[in-house]
XYZ file of N, CA and C in Angstrom:
480
model
N 0.843 -1.180 0.000
C 0.000 0.000 0.000
C 0.891 1.247 0.000
N 0.459 2.252 -0.718
C 1.220 3.502 -0.811
C 0.581 4.588 0.034
N 1.409 5.500 0.465
C 0.871 6.688 1.129
C 1.601 7.911 0.586
N 0.910 9.013 0.648
C 1.446 10.272 0.127
C 2.031 11.087 1.273
N 3.261 11.507 1.085
C 3.911 12.382 2.060
C 4.029 13.759 1.426
N 3.460 14.746 2.097
C 3.537 16.120 1.607
C 4.810 16.766 2.146
N 5.552 17.399 1.257
C 6.790 18.067 1.640
C 6.654 19.573 1.466
N 7.349 20.301 2.320
C 7.418 21.757 2.222
C 8.834 22.201 2.534
N 9.264 23.188 1.775
C 10.575 23.792 2.008
C 10.391 25.300 1.883
N 11.015 26.050 2.762
C 10.889 27.502 2.741
C 12.184 28.118 2.235
N 12.057 28.945 1.202
C 13.204 29.594 0.578
C 13.178 31.059 1.001
N 14.155 31.497 1.790
C 14.140 32.890 2.267
C 14.563 33.877 1.181
N 14.358 35.131 1.478
C 14.774 36.214 0.586
C 16.299 36.279 0.575
N 16.872 36.498 -0.597
C 18.326 36.650 -0.713
C 18.754 37.963 -0.066
N 19.969 37.988 0.467
C 20.483 39.226 1.068
C 20.540 40.353 0.054
N 20.952 40.024 -1.163
C 20.987 41.004 -2.253
C 20.189 40.407 -3.415
N 18.901 40.778 -3.525
C 18.077 40.213 -4.599
C 18.615 40.554 -5.985
N 18.385 39.650 -6.910
C 18.835 39.827 -8.293
C 18.134 41.014 -8.944
N 18.857 41.684 -9.826
C 18.283 42.789 -10.585
C 17.605 42.245 -11.833
N 16.673 43.021 -12.360
C 15.930 42.605 -13.546
C 16.767 42.885 -14.789
N 17.084 41.838 -15.560
C 17.869 42.027 -16.784
C 16.966 42.359 -17.977
N 17.591 42.584 -19.113
C 16.843 42.756 -20.359
C 16.489 41.380 -20.910
N 15.726 41.384 -21.977
C 15.354 40.130 -22.631
C 13.979 39.665 -22.196
N 13.459 38.684 -22.911
C 12.149 38.097 -22.614
C 12.318 36.583 -22.577
N 11.967 35.966 -21.456
C 12.045 34.511 -21.329
C 10.650 33.887 -21.278
N 9.730 34.522 -20.560
C 8.338 34.060 -20.549
C 7.679 34.684 -21.768
N 7.373 33.879 -22.739
C 6.980 34.390 -24.059
C 5.486 34.648 -24.227
N 4.658 34.093 -23.322
C 3.210 34.208 -23.502
C 2.515 34.493 -22.176
N 1.381 35.172 -22.271
C 0.524 35.347 -21.107
C -0.916 35.074 -21.510
N -1.702 34.729 -20.515
C -3.134 34.531 -20.721
C -3.849 35.018 -19.473
N -5.009 35.573 -19.676
C -5.905 35.958 -18.590
C -7.195 35.181 -18.824
N -7.584 34.363 -17.855
C -8.732 33.462 -18.037
C -10.043 34.183 -17.843
N -11.099 33.855 -18.573
C -10.991 33.023 -19.761
C -10.484 33.873 -20.914
N -9.583 33.378 -21.654
C -9.015 34.144 -22.753
C -8.032 33.322 -23.538
N -7.399 33.976 -24.474
C -6.438 33.285 -25.326
C -5.029 33.768 -25.011
N -4.066 33.050 -25.550
C -2.667 33.386 -25.337
C -2.288 34.629 -26.131
N -1.448 35.454 -25.513
C -0.897 36.637 -26.167
C 0.617 36.581 -26.032
N 1.312 36.994 -27.064
C 2.771 37.002 -27.025
C 3.264 38.169 -26.170
N 4.319 37.923 -25.415
C 4.973 38.977 -24.638
C 6.158 39.472 -25.446
N 6.224 40.777 -25.637
C 7.326 41.398 -26.375
C 7.918 42.521 -25.535
N 9.083 42.997 -25.942
C 9.683 44.150 -25.259
C 8.718 45.330 -25.274
N 7.945 45.455 -26.351
C 7.034 46.587 -26.494
C 5.832 46.532 -25.558
N 5.370 45.338 -25.179
C 4.176 45.306 -24.337
C 4.425 44.949 -22.868
N 5.668 44.723 -22.470
C 5.963 44.419 -21.063
C 5.516 45.567 -20.160
N 5.798 46.789 -20.545
C 5.404 47.937 -19.706
C 3.887 48.025 -19.576
N 3.163 47.750 -20.649
C 1.696 47.782 -20.601
C 1.167 46.674 -19.688
N 1.741 45.492 -19.792
C 1.337 44.378 -18.927
C 1.541 44.757 -17.464
N 2.724 45.260 -17.144
C 3.028 45.613 -15.759
C 2.153 46.774 -15.275
N 1.869 47.727 -16.135
C 1.002 48.850 -15.759
C -0.401 48.345 -15.421
N -0.932 47.435 -16.229
C -2.259 46.875 -15.959
C -2.293 46.095 -14.650
N -1.219 45.389 -14.335
C -1.157 44.651 -13.077
C -1.005 45.597 -11.891
N -0.080 46.534 -11.986
C 0.164 47.461 -10.873
C -1.055 48.333 -10.566
N -1.766 48.752 -11.603
C -2.920 49.640 -11.405
C -4.161 48.897 -10.916
N -4.149 47.582 -10.987
C -5.315 46.809 -10.580
C -6.317 46.590 -11.695
N -5.994 47.034 -12.916
C -6.882 46.755 -14.051
C -6.970 45.258 -14.314
N -5.868 44.548 -14.096
C -5.834 43.096 -14.240
C -5.651 42.484 -12.856
N -6.506 41.542 -12.515
C -6.436 40.888 -11.211
C -5.865 39.472 -11.306
N -5.540 39.044 -12.519
C -4.947 37.722 -12.697
C -4.119 37.710 -13.971
N -3.135 36.833 -13.992
C -2.344 36.599 -15.196
C -1.607 35.273 -15.025
N -1.467 34.558 -16.125
C -0.633 33.358 -16.187
C 0.462 33.634 -17.202
N 1.704 33.335 -16.845
C 2.851 33.540 -17.728
C 3.455 32.182 -18.079
N 3.685 31.979 -19.379
C 4.202 30.700 -19.876
C 5.420 30.911 -20.768
N 6.262 29.884 -20.843
C 7.378 29.880 -21.790
C 6.898 29.491 -23.181
N 5.891 28.618 -23.234
C 5.373 28.100 -24.502
C 3.869 28.335 -24.562
N 3.332 28.326 -25.766
C 1.907 28.579 -25.969
C 1.110 27.276 -25.970
N 1.296 26.450 -24.938
C 0.587 25.176 -24.935
C 0.041 24.776 -23.573
N 0.229 25.582 -22.568
C -0.231 25.300 -21.206
C 0.394 24.045 -20.620
N 1.386 23.484 -21.267
C 1.970 22.229 -20.810
C 3.212 22.426 -19.941
N 3.864 23.558 -20.063
C 5.111 23.756 -19.342
C 4.919 24.460 -18.012
N 6.030 24.871 -17.457
C 6.024 25.613 -16.206
C 5.315 26.946 -16.412
N 4.731 27.474 -15.347
C 4.011 28.742 -15.452
C 4.057 29.501 -14.129
N 3.908 30.807 -14.217
C 3.762 31.676 -13.052
C 2.353 32.242 -13.097
N 1.683 32.239 -11.968
C 0.274 32.631 -11.895
C 0.068 33.651 -10.787
N -0.631 34.737 -11.101
C -1.034 35.726 -10.104
C -2.548 35.751 -10.016
N -3.046 35.720 -8.790
C -4.461 35.951 -8.491
C -4.468 36.971 -7.354
N -5.295 38.016 -7.471
C -5.322 39.043 -6.436
C -6.703 39.663 -6.312
N -6.950 40.256 -5.160
C -8.142 41.071 -4.966
C -7.752 42.542 -4.818
N -6.478 42.842 -5.054
C -5.972 44.200 -4.926
C -5.382 44.499 -3.556
N -5.582 43.596 -2.610
C -5.035 43.750 -1.260
C -4.078 42.610 -0.934
N -4.524 41.396 -1.221
C -3.696 40.208 -1.033
C -3.313 39.660 -2.400
N -2.118 39.074 -2.470
C -1.570 38.585 -3.740
C -1.163 37.129 -3.579
N -1.708 36.280 -4.432
C -1.361 34.867 -4.465
C -0.526 34.648 -5.726
N 0.772 34.521 -5.551
C 1.694 34.316 -6.666
C 2.222 32.900 -6.556
N 2.019 32.101 -7.600
C 2.463 30.712 -7.543
C 3.129 30.307 -8.847
N 3.952 29.281 -8.738
C 4.714 28.776 -9.872
C 4.536 27.271 -9.921
N 4.073 26.774 -11.058
C 3.922 25.339 -11.252
C 5.082 24.810 -12.069
N 5.764 23.824 -11.529
C 6.949 23.248 -12.181
C 6.683 21.770 -12.459
N 7.234 21.254 -13.543
C 7.070 19.842 -13.903
C 5.597 19.449 -13.940
N 4.837 20.200 -14.744
C 3.398 19.933 -14.909
C 2.653 20.000 -13.576
N 3.078 20.906 -12.699
C 2.401 21.097 -11.426
C 2.790 20.109 -10.353
N 3.769 19.241 -10.628
C 4.207 18.266 -9.631
C 4.920 18.942 -8.466
N 5.558 20.063 -8.771
C 6.199 20.885 -7.742
C 5.531 22.246 -7.820
N 5.127 22.766 -6.684
C 4.365 23.997 -6.647
C 5.022 24.963 -5.662
N 5.360 26.125 -6.166
C 5.963 27.174 -5.352
C 4.920 28.260 -5.137
N 4.925 28.902 -3.982
C 3.994 30.005 -3.754
C 4.582 31.005 -2.777
N 4.023 32.210 -2.849
C 4.290 33.168 -1.791
C 3.619 32.606 -0.539
N 3.952 33.169 0.601
C 3.287 32.710 1.818
C 3.351 33.789 2.885
N 2.458 33.654 3.847
C 2.434 34.538 5.004
C 2.731 33.676 6.221
N 3.879 33.885 6.875
C 4.242 33.018 7.997
C 3.225 33.041 9.139
N 2.459 34.127 9.261
C 1.452 34.202 10.320
C 0.260 33.285 10.066
N 0.119 32.791 8.844
C -1.034 31.963 8.491
C -0.646 30.545 8.078
N 0.600 30.150 8.277
C 1.011 28.791 7.913
C 0.163 27.771 8.667
N -0.349 26.802 7.941
C -1.189 25.775 8.541
C -2.638 26.189 8.708
N -2.971 27.408 8.345
C -4.334 27.914 8.490
C -5.193 27.511 7.296
N -6.462 27.254 7.551
C -7.424 26.976 6.487
C -8.264 28.206 6.155
N -7.831 29.379 6.624
C -8.591 30.602 6.372
C -8.597 30.920 4.879
N -9.792 31.136 4.354
C -9.954 31.452 2.939
C -9.888 32.958 2.720
N -9.439 33.354 1.525
C -9.413 34.770 1.162
C -10.664 35.101 0.349
N -10.822 36.382 0.045
C -11.911 36.833 -0.823
C -11.462 36.945 -2.275
N -10.284 36.428 -2.596
C -9.784 36.493 -3.969
C -10.632 35.578 -4.849
N -11.176 36.151 -5.920
C -11.925 35.360 -6.893
C -10.935 34.730 -7.863
N -10.773 33.421 -7.774
C -9.848 32.724 -8.669
C -10.359 32.804 -10.099
N -9.439 32.983 -11.027
C -9.819 33.154 -12.428
C -10.470 31.909 -13.023
N -10.250 30.738 -12.419
C -10.902 29.532 -12.939
C -12.341 29.411 -12.444
N -12.743 30.317 -11.553
C -14.115 30.348 -11.077
C -14.456 29.345 -10.002
N -13.488 28.530 -9.571
C -13.821 27.504 -8.588
C -12.778 27.299 -7.504
N -11.530 27.609 -7.759
C -10.486 27.350 -6.768
C -10.636 28.260 -5.554
N -10.266 27.720 -4.417
C -10.232 28.491 -3.179
C -8.788 28.893 -2.941
N -8.571 30.157 -2.644
C -7.224 30.644 -2.350
C -7.146 30.896 -0.850
N -6.205 30.231 -0.217
C -6.063 30.315 1.229
C -5.108 31.437 1.619
N -5.358 31.998 2.781
C -4.549 33.116 3.284
C -3.088 32.714 3.424
N -2.841 31.465 3.721
C -1.487 30.940 3.897
C -0.588 31.232 2.690
N -1.143 31.178 1.483
C -0.331 31.313 0.267
C -0.380 32.713 -0.331
N -0.704 33.693 0.484
C -0.774 35.066 -0.024
C 0.233 35.960 0.681
N 0.423 37.124 0.098
C 1.234 38.172 0.703
C 0.549 39.508 0.423
N 0.812 40.485 1.260
C 0.295 41.839 1.038
C 1.356 42.724 0.395
N 2.536 42.171 0.122
C 3.654 42.949 -0.424
C 3.527 43.085 -1.943
N 2.710 44.040 -2.358
C 2.422 44.240 -3.783
C 3.686 44.514 -4.587
N 4.556 45.376 -4.100
C 5.739 45.749 -4.879
C 6.659 44.551 -5.109
N 6.828 43.711 -4.087
C 7.654 42.509 -4.261
C 7.025 41.567 -5.286
N 5.714 41.422 -5.249
C 5.021 40.559 -6.214
C 5.194 41.097 -7.629
N 5.034 42.401 -7.805
C 5.172 42.991 -9.140
C 6.599 42.834 -9.668
N 7.573 43.004 -8.795
C 8.967 42.813 -9.198
C 9.214 41.353 -9.571
N 8.645 40.422 -8.792
C 8.805 38.993 -9.084
C 8.199 38.638 -10.441
N 7.069 39.233 -10.773
C 6.435 38.979 -12.073
C 7.308 39.519 -13.199
N 7.765 40.743 -13.049
C 8.601 41.337 -14.095
C 9.907 40.554 -14.260
N 10.495 40.124 -13.156
C 11.715 39.321 -13.206
C 11.454 38.008 -13.953
N 10.323 37.370 -13.678
C 9.988 36.122 -14.359
C 9.817 36.341 -15.859
N 9.173 37.428 -16.242
C 9.014 37.722 -17.670
C 10.380 37.796 -18.345
N 11.335 38.434 -17.693
C 12.650 38.643 -18.305
C 13.584 37.436 -18.198
N 13.409 36.608 -17.170
C 14.357 35.508 -16.952
C 13.738 34.115 -17.045
N 12.439 34.017 -16.837
C 11.792 32.710 -16.762
C 12.058 31.999 -15.451
N 12.593 32.722 -14.476
C 12.964 32.140 -13.182
C 12.283 32.892 -12.049
N 12.258 32.249 -10.886
C 11.695 32.893 -9.706
C 12.667 33.928 -9.160
N 12.134 35.061 -8.750
C 12.953 36.134 -8.181
C 13.290 35.794 -6.738
N 14.537 36.003 -6.366
C 14.984 35.666 -5.015
C 14.766 36.800 -4.008
N 14.041 37.831 -4.399
C 13.747 38.948 -3.502
C 12.415 38.801 -2.788
N 11.809 37.637 -2.915
C 10.540 37.350 -2.240
C 10.668 35.952 -1.636
N 10.121 35.716 -0.440
C 10.207 34.367 0.124
C 9.254 33.418 -0.599
N 9.700 32.193 -0.798
C 8.906 31.185 -1.498
C 8.706 29.968 -0.603
N 7.552 29.332 -0.767
C 7.267 28.058 -0.126
C 7.165 27.025 -1.250
N 8.016 26.016 -1.191
C 8.046 24.963 -2.211
C 7.298 23.746 -1.666
N 6.369 23.219 -2.452
C 5.551 22.075 -2.045
C 5.656 20.961 -3.083
N 5.721 19.736 -2.621
C 5.667 18.597 -3.528
C 5.231 17.372 -2.731
N 4.677 16.419 -3.445
C 4.212 15.176 -2.836
C 5.126 14.035 -3.245
N 5.240 13.074 -2.348
C 6.039 11.879 -2.621
C 5.215 10.662 -2.207
N 5.096 9.731 -3.120
C 4.390 8.492 -2.813
C 5.399 7.438 -2.380
N 5.159 6.835 -1.222
C 6.060 5.811 -0.695
C 5.260 4.554 -0.346
N 5.923 3.430 -0.477
C 5.308 2.151 -0.112
C 5.422 1.960 1.392
N 4.369 1.453 1.977
C 4.387 1.180 3.428
C 4.786 -0.252 3.692
């Protein structure tokens, strides 16, 4: 018989966070329900302006236009920000977190773009500027920004 062991690892903020370089690594974005749009040097500022101003409350960023690869996802209500990264087809899941709510089942008022998911307070942050910088960094590098703390989650199936 197998059992699932849930793992968590906490990645702290780097002493000197990485700066945002030039270039585009995350090539596509989508806002649900919607279609994929290409990210270019010309529209990065518009994307970030829409996110910072609150015109957009969600975005998914992808390397490829197929929803199959790794992605960065933002869901927000304008006060709390749920920023998560799905790696290896969602087998490994990274998220922002609030240490005061770890282990809590408290739900937020964030309306998930899929219309059904519940977003828990545990995986949110109120640090809007750090979230916006992390999104912009991901667009340019395709990697997670080390200037925000991350919680890494994954499951492991073991035989008993």
